Short mmCIF file of C-alpha atoms in Angstrom, two decimals:
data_model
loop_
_atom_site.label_atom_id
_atom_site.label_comp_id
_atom_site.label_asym_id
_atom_site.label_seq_id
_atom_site.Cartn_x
_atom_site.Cartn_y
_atom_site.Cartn_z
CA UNK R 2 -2.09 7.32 -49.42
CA UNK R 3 -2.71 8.72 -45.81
CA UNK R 4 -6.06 6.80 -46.04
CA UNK R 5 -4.84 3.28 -46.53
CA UNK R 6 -2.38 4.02 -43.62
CA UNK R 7 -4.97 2.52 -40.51
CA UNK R 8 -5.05 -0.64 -42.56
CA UNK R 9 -1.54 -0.75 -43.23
CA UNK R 10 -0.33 -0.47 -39.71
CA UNK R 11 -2.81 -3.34 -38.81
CA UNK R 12 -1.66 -5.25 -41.79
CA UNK R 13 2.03 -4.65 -40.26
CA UNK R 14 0.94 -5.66 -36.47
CA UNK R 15 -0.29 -8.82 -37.84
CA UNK R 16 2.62 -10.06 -40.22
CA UNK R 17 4.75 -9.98 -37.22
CA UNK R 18 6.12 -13.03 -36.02
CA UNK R 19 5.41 -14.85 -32.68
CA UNK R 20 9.24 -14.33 -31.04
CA UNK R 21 9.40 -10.46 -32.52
CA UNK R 22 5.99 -10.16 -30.22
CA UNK R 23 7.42 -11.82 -27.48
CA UNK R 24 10.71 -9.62 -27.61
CA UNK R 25 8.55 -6.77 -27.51
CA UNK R 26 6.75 -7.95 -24.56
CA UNK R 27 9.54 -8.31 -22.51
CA UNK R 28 10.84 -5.10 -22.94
CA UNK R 29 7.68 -2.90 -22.05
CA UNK R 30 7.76 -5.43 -19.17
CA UNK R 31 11.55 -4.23 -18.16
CA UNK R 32 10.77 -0.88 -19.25
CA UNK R 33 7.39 -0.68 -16.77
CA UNK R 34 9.75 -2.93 -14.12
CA UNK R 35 12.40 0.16 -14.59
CA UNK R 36 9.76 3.25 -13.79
CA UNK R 37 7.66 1.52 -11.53
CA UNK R 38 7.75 2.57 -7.56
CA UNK R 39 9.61 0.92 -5.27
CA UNK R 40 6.55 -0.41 -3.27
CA UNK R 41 5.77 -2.03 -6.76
CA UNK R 42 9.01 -3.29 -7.50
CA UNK R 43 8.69 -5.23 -3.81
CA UNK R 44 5.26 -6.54 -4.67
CA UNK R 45 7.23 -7.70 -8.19
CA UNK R 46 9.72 -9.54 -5.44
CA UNK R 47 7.30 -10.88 -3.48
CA UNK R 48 5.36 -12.58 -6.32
CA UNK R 49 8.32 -14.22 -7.58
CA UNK R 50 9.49 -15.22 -4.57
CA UNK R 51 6.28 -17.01 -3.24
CA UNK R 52 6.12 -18.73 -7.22
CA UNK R 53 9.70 -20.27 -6.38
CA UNK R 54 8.51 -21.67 -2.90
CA UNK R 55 5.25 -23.29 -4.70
CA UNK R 56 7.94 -24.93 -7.48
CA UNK R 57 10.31 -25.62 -4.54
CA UNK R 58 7.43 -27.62 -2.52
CA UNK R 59 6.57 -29.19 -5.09
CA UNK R 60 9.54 -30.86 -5.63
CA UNK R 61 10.41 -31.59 -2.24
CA UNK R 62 7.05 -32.54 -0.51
CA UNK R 63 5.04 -33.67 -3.65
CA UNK R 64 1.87 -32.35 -5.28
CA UNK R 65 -0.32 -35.54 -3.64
CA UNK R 66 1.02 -34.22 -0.04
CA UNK R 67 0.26 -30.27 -0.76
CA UNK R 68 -3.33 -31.18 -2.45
CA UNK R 69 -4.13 -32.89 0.44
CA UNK R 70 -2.83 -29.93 2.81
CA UNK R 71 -4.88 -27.63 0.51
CA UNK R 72 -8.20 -29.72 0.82
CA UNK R 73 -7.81 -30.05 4.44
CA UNK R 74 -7.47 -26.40 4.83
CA UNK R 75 -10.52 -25.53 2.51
CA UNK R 76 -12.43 -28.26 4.93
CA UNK R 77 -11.36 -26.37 7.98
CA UNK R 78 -12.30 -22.90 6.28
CA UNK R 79 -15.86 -24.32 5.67
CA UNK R 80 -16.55 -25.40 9.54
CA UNK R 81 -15.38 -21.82 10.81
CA UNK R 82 -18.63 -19.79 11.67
CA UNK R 83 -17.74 -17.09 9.21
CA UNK R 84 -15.65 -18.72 6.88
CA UNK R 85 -17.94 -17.62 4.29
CA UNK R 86 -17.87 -14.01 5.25
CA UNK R 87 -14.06 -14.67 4.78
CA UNK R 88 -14.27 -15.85 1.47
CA UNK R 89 -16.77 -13.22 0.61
CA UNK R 90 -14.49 -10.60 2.02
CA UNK R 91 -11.50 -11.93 -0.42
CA UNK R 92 -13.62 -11.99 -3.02
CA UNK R 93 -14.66 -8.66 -2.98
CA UNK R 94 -11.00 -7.30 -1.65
CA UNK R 95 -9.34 -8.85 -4.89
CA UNK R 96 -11.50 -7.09 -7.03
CA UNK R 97 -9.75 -4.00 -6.61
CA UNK R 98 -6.74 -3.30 -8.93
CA UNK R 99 -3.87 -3.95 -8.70
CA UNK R 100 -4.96 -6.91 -6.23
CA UNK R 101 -4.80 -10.43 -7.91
CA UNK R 102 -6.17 -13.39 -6.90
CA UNK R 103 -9.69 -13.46 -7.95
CA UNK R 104 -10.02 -16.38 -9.96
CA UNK R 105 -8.50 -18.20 -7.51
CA UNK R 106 -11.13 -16.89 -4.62
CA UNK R 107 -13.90 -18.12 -6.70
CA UNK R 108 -11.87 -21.91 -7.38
CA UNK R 109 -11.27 -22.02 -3.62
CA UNK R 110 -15.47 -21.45 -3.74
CA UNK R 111 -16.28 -24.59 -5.06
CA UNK R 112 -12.80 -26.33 -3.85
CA UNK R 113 -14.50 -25.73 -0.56
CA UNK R 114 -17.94 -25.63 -0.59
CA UNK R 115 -18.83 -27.59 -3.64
CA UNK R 116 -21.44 -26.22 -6.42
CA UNK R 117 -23.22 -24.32 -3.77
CA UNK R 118 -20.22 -22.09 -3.38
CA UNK R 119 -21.52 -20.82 -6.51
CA UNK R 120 -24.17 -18.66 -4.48
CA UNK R 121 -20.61 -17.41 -2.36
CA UNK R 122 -19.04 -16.63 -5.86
CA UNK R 123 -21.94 -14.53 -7.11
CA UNK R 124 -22.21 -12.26 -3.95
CA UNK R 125 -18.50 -12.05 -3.59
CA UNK R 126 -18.36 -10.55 -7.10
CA UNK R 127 -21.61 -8.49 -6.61
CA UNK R 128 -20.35 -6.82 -3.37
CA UNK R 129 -16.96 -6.25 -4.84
CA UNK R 130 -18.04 -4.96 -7.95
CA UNK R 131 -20.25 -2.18 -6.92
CA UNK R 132 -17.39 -1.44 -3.99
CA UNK R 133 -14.63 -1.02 -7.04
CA UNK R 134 -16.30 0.94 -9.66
CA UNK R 135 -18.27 3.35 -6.69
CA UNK R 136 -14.60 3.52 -4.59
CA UNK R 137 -12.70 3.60 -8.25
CA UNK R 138 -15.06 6.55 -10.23
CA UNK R 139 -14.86 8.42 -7.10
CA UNK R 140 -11.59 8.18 -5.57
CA UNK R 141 -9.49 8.00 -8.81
CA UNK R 142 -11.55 9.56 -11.03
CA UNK R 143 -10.28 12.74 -12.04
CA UNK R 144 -6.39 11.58 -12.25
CA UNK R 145 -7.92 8.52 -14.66
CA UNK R 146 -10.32 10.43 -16.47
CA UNK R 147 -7.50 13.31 -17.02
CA UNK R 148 -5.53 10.60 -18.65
CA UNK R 149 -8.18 9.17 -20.47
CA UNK R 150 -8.98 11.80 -22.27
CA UNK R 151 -5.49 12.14 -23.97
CA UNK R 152 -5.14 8.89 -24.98
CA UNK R 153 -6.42 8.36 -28.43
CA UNK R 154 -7.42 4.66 -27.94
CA UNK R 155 -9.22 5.33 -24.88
CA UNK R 156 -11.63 8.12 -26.49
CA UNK R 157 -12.53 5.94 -29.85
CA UNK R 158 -13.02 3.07 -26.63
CA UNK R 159 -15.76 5.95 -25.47
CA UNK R 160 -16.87 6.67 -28.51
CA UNK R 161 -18.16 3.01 -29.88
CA UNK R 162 -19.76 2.59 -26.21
CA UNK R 163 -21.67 5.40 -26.08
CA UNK R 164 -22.62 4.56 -29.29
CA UNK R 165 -23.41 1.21 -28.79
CA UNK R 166 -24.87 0.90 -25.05
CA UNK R 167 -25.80 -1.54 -22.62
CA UNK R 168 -25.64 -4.55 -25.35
CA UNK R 169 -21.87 -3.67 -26.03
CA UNK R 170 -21.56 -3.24 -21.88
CA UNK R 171 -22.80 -6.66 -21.35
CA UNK R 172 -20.30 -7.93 -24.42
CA UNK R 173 -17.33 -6.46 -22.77
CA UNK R 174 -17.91 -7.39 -19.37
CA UNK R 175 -18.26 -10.92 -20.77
CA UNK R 176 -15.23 -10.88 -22.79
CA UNK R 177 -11.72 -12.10 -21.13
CA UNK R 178 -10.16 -8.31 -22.33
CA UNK R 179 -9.89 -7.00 -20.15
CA UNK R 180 -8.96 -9.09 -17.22
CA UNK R 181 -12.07 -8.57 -13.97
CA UNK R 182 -10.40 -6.25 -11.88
CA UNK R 183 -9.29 -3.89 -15.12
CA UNK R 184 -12.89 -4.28 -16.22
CA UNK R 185 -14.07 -2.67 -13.11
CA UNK R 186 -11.49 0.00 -13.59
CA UNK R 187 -12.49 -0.27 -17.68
CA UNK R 188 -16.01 0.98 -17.20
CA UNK R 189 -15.32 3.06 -14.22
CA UNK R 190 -13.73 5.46 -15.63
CA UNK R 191 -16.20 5.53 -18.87
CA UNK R 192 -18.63 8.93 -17.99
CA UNK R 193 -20.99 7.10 -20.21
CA UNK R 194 -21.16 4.19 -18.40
CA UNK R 195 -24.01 4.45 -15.58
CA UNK R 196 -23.86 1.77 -11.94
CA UNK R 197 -27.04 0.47 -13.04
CA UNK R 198 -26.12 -0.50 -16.30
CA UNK R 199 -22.55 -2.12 -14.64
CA UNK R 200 -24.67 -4.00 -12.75
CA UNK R 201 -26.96 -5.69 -14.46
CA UNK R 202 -23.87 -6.59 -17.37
CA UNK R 203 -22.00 -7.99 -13.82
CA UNK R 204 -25.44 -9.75 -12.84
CA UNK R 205 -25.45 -11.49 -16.61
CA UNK R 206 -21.82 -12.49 -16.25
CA UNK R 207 -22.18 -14.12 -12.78
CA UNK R 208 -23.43 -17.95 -14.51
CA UNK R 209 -20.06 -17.60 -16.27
CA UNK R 210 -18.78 -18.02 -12.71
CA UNK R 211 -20.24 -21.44 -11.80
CA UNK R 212 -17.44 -22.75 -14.63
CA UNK R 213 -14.64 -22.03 -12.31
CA UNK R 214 -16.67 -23.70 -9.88
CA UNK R 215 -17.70 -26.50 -10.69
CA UNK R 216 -13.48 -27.21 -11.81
CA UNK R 217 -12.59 -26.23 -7.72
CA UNK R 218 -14.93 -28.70 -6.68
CA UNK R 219 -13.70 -31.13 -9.06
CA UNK R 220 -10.03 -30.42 -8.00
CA UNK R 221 -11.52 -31.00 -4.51
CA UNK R 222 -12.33 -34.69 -5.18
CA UNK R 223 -8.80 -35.53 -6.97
CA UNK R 224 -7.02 -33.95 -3.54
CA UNK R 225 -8.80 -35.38 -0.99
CA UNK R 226 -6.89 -38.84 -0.70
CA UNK R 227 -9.72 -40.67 1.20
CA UNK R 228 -12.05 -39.75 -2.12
CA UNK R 229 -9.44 -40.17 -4.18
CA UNK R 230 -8.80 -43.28 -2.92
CA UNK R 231 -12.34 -44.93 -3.62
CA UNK R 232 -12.10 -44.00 -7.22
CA UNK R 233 -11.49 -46.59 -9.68
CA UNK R 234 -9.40 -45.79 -12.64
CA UNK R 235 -12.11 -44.91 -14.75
CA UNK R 236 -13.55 -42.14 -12.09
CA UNK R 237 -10.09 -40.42 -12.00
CA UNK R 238 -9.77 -40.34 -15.56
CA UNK R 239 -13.44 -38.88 -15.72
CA UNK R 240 -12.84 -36.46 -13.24
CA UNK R 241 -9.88 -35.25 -14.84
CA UNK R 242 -11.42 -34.96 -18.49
CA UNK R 243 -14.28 -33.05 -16.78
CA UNK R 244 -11.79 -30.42 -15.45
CA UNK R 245 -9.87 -29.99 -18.98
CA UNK R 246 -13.77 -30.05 -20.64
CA UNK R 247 -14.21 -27.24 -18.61
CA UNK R 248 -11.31 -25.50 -18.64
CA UNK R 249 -11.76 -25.81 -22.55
CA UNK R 250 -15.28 -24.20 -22.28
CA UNK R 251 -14.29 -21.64 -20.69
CA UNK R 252 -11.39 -20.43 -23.16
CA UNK R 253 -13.28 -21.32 -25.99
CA UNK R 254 -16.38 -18.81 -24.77
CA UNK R 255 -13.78 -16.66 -23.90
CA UNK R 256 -12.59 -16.61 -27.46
CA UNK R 257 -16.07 -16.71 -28.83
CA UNK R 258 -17.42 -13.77 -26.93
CA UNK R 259 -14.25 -11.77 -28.03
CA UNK R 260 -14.94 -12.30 -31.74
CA UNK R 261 -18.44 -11.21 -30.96
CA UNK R 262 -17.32 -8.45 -29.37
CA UNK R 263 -14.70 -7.16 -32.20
CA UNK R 264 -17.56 -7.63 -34.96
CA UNK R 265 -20.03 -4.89 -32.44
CA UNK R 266 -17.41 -2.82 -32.13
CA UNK R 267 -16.85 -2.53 -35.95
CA UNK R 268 -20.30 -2.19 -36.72
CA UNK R 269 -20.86 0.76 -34.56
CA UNK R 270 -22.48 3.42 -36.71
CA UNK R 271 -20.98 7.20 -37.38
CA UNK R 272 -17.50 6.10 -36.15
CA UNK R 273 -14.82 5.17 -38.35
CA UNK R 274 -13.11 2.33 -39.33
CA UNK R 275 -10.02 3.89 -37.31
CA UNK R 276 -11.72 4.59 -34.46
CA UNK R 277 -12.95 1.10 -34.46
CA UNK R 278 -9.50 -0.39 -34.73
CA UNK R 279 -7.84 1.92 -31.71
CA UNK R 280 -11.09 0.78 -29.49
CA UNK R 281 -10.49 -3.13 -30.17
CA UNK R 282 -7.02 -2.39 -29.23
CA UNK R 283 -7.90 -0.51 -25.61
CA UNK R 284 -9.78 -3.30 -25.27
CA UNK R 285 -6.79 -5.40 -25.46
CA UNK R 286 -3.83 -3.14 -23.68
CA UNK R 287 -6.69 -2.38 -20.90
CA UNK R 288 -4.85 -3.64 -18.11
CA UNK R 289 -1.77 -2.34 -19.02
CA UNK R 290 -3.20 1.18 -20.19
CA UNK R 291 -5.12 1.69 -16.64
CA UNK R 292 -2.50 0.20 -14.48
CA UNK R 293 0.08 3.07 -14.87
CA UNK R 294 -2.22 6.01 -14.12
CA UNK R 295 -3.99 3.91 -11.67
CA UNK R 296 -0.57 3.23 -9.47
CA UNK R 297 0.63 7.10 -10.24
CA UNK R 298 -2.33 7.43 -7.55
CA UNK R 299 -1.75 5.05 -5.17
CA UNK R 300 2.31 6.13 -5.34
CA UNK R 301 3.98 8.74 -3.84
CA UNK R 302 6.02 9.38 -6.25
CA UNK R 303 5.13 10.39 -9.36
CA UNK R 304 6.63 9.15 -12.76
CA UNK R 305 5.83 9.79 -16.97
CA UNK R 306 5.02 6.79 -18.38
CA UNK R 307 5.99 6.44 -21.89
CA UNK R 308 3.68 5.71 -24.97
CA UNK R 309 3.09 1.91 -25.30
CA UNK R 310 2.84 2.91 -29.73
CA UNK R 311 3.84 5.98 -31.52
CA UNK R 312 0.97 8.29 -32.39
CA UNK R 313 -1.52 6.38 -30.32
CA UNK R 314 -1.11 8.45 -26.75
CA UNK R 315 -1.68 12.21 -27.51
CA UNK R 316 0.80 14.53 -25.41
CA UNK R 317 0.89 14.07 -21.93
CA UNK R 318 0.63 16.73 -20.37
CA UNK R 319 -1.81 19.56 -22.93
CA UNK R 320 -4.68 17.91 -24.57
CA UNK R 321 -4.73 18.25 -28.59
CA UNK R 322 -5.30 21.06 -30.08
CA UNK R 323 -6.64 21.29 -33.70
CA UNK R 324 -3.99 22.86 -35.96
CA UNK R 325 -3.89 26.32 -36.44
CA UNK R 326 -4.54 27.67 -40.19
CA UNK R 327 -0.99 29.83 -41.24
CA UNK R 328 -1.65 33.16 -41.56
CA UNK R 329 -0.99 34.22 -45.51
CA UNK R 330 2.36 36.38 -45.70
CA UNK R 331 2.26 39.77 -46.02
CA UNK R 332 3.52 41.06 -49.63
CA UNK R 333 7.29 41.96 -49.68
#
């Protein structure tokens, strides 16, 4: 009975229905809203408040008007002398968590500079990269790693990779769980994981990058209205099938890699079937899992963060400790 009780948990998370998952959601959302610091909650503020200006102008001015404002300023970033070193800079800053924004560093690449902005993407990543896992393993590394290693999920998540090596590395790095930032943080605070072997699995995902790209610089072409202008019908509805192909490819290898990525991690020999399931799901809560010990740090104040699933967080604050045998009872 206790055996067939990993598979019926996972049978139970996956009869449940879309709006039950949603609920759920929301209310670690709330819940992580509630216990968060107040420098967070601002940021929280701040985020919503600049995503109902960019509703609000669109509305008002109109999306031709801001494209065109958007293209002109990507044209004026270009002819600056270091505009690139900006760029770069943002790039690499963004790659820090809990900084967001990267994706849309490496769009504004080729929104600016066209498919050579791909060479701008790559060392942008590079450089920020290497700065967050060396900065992240040795700034935060003994509150993450002390947190790490009482979480159930996150030890079967060390487990399969030291198992598995680079190959697996590579896999995860390529695979959209965890987000890029987390990913940094992901294999920063694995022991197992080496810089060297970071790298090169961040040097093999860096032709994913010319994707997002090559979509900026199509973007670009649809906001200028003097290009715009001089396409025929046809050309705009090219261009704009070209961006959805593209944004198609890239969630479909997305989805692709992650399926290869579950099927390594269950094949991982000497680890159990369990263990297999909890590291698929680390994989999965990564950004959510990292982000609370990760802002503990960078916060004054200090607050408990509550398990995210019964039984899969070991106690907070001793690390498990095997049970004791009972000691037979002296006869009356």
């Amino acid at each position: 009975m206790e055996e067939n009780a990993p598979e019926q948990t996972a049978a139970n998370h996956n009869q449940r229905s879309v709006p039950s998952i949603a609920k759920d959601y929301f209310v670690a959302l709330a819940k992580r809203y509630k216990k968060a610091p107040p420098f967070v909650k601002f940021l929280v503020w701040i985020f919503m408040i600049v995503n109902c200006a960019v509703v609000t102008l669109l509305v008002v001015v109109g999306p031709a008007k801001i494209a065109q404002t958007l293209y002109n300023w990507s044209q004026a970033l270009r002819q600056l002398r270091f505009g690139w070193l900006l760029l770069l800079s943002i790039i690499a800053l963004t790659s820090f968590p809990p900084l967001v924004g990267w994706s849309t560093s490496i769009s504004v690449c080729g929104f600016a500079y066209g498919l050579q902005g791909w060479f701008l993407a790559v060392a942008g990543a590079l450089v920020g990269a290497a700065l967050s896992f060396i900065v992240m393993r040795i700034v935060f590394r003994k509150r993450i790693r002390s947190w790490s290693q009482k979480n159930r999920k996150w030890v079967a998540l060390e487990s399969v990779i030291r198992a598995r090596g680079l190959p697996l590395i590579i896999l995860i790095r390529l695979s959209p769980f965890p987000p890029w930032v987390y990913n940094n943080l992901l294999f920063a605070t694995i022991e197992t994981v080496s810089f060297f072997q970071f790298m090169i699995a961040t040097v093999v995902y860096t032709p994913k990058l010319m994707i997002a790209v090559w979509i900026g610089s199509r973007v670009a072409m649809l906001s200028d209205g003097r290009q715009r202008d001089k396409m025929d019908t046809k050309a705009k509805i090219v261009n704009g099938l070209s961006i959805a192909i593209g944004i198609a490819i890239m969630l479909g290898t997305g989805w692709m890699v992650w399926k290869l990525t579950e099927q390594e991690i269950k094949r991982t020999p000497g680890v159990s079937a369990e263990d297999d399931e909890l590291a698929t799901e680390a994989l999965e809560s990564a950004a959510d899992d990292l982000e609370a010990p990760l802002i503990r740090s960078l916060s004054p104040e200090r607050y408990r963060d509550e398990p995210s699933e019964p039984g899969r967080e070991l106690d907070d604050t001793t690390p498990a400790q095997p049970p004791k045998p009972s000691k037979p009872q002296a006869p009356a």
